[in-house]
C-alpha positions as a printed NumPy array, in Angstrom:
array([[  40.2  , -205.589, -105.346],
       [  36.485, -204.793, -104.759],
       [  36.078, -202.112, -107.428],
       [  35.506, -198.348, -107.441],
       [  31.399, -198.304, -107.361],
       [  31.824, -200.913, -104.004],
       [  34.408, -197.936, -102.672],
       [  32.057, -195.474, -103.571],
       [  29.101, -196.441, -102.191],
       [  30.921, -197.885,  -98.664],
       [  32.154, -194.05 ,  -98.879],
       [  28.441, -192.627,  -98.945],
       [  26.95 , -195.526,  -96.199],
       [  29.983, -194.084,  -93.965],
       [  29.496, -190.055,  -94.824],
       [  27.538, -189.511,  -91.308],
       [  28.395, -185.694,  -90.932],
       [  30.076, -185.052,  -87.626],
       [  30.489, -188.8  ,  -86.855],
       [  34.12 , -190.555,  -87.793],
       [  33.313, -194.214,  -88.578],
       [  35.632, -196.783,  -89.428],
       [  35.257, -198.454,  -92.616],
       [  36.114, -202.25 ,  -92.802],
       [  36.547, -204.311,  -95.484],
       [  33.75 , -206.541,  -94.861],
       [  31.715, -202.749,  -95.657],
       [  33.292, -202.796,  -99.076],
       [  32.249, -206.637,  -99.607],
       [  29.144, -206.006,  -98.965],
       [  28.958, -202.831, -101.33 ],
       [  30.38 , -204.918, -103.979],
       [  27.772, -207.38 , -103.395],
       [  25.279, -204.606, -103.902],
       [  26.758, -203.144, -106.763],
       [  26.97 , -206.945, -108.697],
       [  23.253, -207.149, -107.806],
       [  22.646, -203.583, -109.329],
       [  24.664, -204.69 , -112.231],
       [  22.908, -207.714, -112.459],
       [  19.461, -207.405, -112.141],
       [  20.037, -204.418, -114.89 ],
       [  21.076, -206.859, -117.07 ],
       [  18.576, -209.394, -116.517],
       [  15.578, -206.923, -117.033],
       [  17.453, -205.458, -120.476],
       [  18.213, -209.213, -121.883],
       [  14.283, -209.862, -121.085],
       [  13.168, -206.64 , -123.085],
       [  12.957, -203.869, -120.792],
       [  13.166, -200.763, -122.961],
       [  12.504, -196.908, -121.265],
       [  10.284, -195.359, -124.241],
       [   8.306, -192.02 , -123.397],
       [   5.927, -191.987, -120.865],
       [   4.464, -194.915, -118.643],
       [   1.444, -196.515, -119.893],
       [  -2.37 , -195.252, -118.206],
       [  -2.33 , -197.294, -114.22 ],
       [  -5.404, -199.345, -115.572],
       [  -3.179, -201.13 , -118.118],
       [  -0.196, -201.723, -115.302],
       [  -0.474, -205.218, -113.372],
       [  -0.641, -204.77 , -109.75 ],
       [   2.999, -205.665, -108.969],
       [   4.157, -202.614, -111.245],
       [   1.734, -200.255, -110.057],
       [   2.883, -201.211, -106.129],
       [   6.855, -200.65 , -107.194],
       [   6.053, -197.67 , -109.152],
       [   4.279, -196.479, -105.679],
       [   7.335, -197.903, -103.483],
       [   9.668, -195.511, -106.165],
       [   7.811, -192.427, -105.769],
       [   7.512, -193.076, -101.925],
       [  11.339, -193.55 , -101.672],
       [  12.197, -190.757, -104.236],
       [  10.675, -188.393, -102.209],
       [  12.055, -189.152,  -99.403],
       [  15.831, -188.934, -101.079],
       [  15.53 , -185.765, -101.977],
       [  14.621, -184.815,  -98.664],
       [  17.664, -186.87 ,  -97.337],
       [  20.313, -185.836, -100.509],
       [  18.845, -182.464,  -99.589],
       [  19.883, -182.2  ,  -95.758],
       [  23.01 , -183.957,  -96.814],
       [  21.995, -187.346,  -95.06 ],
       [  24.429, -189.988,  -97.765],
       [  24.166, -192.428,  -94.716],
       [  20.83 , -192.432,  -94.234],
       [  20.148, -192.012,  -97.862],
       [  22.272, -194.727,  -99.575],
       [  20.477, -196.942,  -96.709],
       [  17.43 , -195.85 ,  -97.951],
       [  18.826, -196.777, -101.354],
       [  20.024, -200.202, -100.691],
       [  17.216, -201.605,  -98.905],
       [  14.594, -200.247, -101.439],
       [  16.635, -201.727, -104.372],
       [  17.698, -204.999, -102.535],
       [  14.702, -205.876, -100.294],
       [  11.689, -204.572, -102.518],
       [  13.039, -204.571, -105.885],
       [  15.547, -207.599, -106.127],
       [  13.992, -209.509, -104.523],
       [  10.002, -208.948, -105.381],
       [   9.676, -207.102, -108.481],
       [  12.461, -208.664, -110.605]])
Protein backbone atom coordinates (compact mmCIF):
# COMPACT_ATOMS: atom_id res chain seq x y z
CA UNK A 1 0.00 0.00 0.00
CA UNK A 2 2.66 2.59 1.00
CA UNK A 3 5.70 0.85 -0.47
CA UNK A 4 8.79 -0.89 0.93
CA UNK A 5 11.30 2.35 1.20
CA UNK A 6 8.08 4.18 3.34
CA UNK A 7 8.24 0.66 5.56
CA UNK A 8 11.75 0.92 5.74
CA UNK A 9 12.41 4.09 6.79
CA UNK A 10 9.13 4.17 9.45
CA UNK A 11 11.23 0.93 10.61
CA UNK A 12 14.55 3.03 11.24
CA UNK A 13 12.48 6.42 12.79
CA UNK A 14 10.97 3.61 15.26
CA UNK A 15 14.47 1.49 15.97
CA UNK A 16 14.94 3.41 19.52
CA UNK A 17 17.07 0.59 21.24
CA UNK A 18 15.47 -0.48 24.47
CA UNK A 19 12.25 1.52 23.79
CA UNK A 20 9.06 -0.52 22.11
CA UNK A 21 7.14 2.09 20.07
CA UNK A 22 4.13 1.58 18.23
CA UNK A 23 4.15 2.23 14.67
CA UNK A 24 0.93 3.72 13.06
CA UNK A 25 0.02 4.05 9.79
CA UNK A 26 -0.09 7.68 9.67
CA UNK A 27 4.16 6.94 10.42
CA UNK A 28 4.25 5.06 7.16
CA UNK A 29 2.26 8.01 5.29
CA UNK A 30 4.41 10.22 6.26
CA UNK A 31 7.58 8.07 5.24
CA UNK A 32 6.04 7.65 1.95
CA UNK A 33 5.65 11.25 1.70
CA UNK A 34 9.35 11.52 2.36
CA UNK A 35 10.42 8.95 0.18
CA UNK A 36 8.14 10.61 -3.03
CA UNK A 37 9.98 13.85 -2.11
CA UNK A 38 13.42 11.97 -2.19
CA UNK A 39 12.31 10.45 -5.38
CA UNK A 40 11.25 13.55 -6.63
CA UNK A 41 13.48 16.16 -6.07
CA UNK A 42 16.17 13.44 -7.54
CA UNK A 43 14.45 13.62 -10.51
CA UNK A 44 13.96 17.17 -10.82
CA UNK A 45 17.75 18.01 -10.26
CA UNK A 46 18.76 15.01 -13.00
CA UNK A 47 16.02 16.32 -15.72
CA UNK A 48 17.69 19.96 -15.05
CA UNK A 49 21.34 18.59 -15.67
CA UNK A 50 22.76 17.59 -12.51
CA UNK A 51 25.57 15.21 -13.39
CA UNK A 52 28.24 13.82 -10.36
CA UNK A 53 31.66 14.11 -12.45
CA UNK A 54 35.03 13.90 -10.35
CA UNK A 55 35.70 16.25 -7.89
CA UNK A 56 33.75 19.54 -6.84
CA UNK A 57 34.83 22.61 -8.46
CA UNK A 58 37.54 25.23 -6.26
CA UNK A 59 34.76 27.15 -3.31
CA UNK A 60 35.58 30.51 -5.19
CA UNK A 61 33.73 29.29 -8.31
CA UNK A 62 30.59 27.82 -6.04
CA UNK A 63 27.61 30.44 -5.53
CA UNK A 64 26.88 31.01 -1.99
CA UNK A 65 23.77 28.79 -1.76
CA UNK A 66 26.00 25.67 -2.79
CA UNK A 67 28.81 26.45 -0.71
CA UNK A 68 26.17 26.85 2.53
CA UNK A 69 24.50 23.18 1.57
CA UNK A 70 27.77 21.71 0.89
CA UNK A 71 28.62 23.09 4.63
CA UNK A 72 25.02 21.92 6.01
CA UNK A 73 26.19 18.17 4.30
CA UNK A 74 29.44 17.93 5.89
CA UNK A 75 27.93 19.28 9.23
CA UNK A 76 25.17 16.57 9.12
CA UNK A 77 27.49 13.78 7.73
CA UNK A 78 29.49 14.01 10.55
CA UNK A 79 27.21 13.89 12.82
CA UNK A 80 25.60 10.46 11.18
CA UNK A 81 28.37 8.68 11.52
CA UNK A 82 28.56 9.49 14.99
CA UNK A 83 24.79 8.53 15.33
CA UNK A 84 24.94 5.22 12.65
CA UNK A 85 27.99 4.61 14.81
CA UNK A 86 26.33 4.37 18.42
CA UNK A 87 23.48 2.71 16.66
CA UNK A 88 21.08 5.82 17.08
CA UNK A 89 18.54 4.90 13.49
CA UNK A 90 15.96 7.11 15.43
CA UNK A 91 17.84 9.85 16.02
CA UNK A 92 19.71 9.44 12.84
CA UNK A 93 16.99 9.01 10.15
CA UNK A 94 15.56 12.26 12.08
CA UNK A 95 18.61 13.80 11.46
CA UNK A 96 18.16 12.58 7.90
CA UNK A 97 14.73 13.75 7.20
CA UNK A 98 14.86 17.13 8.46
CA UNK A 99 18.25 17.93 6.72
CA UNK A 100 16.86 16.60 3.37
CA UNK A 101 13.25 18.01 3.82
CA UNK A 102 13.73 21.32 5.71
CA UNK A 103 17.22 22.53 4.25
CA UNK A 104 17.46 20.81 1.07
CA UNK A 105 13.81 20.53 -0.38
CA UNK A 106 12.86 23.18 0.47
CA UNK A 107 15.98 25.85 0.06
CA UNK A 108 18.50 24.44 -2.13
CA UNK A 109 16.34 22.73 -4.80
Amino acid sequence: KYGSDALRFTLARGANPGVDVPIGEEWVQGSRNFTNKLWNATRFALMNGATVEGPLPPAERLSATDRWVLSRLGEVTAQADALYDDYQFAKLSDLLFHFAWDEVFDWYV
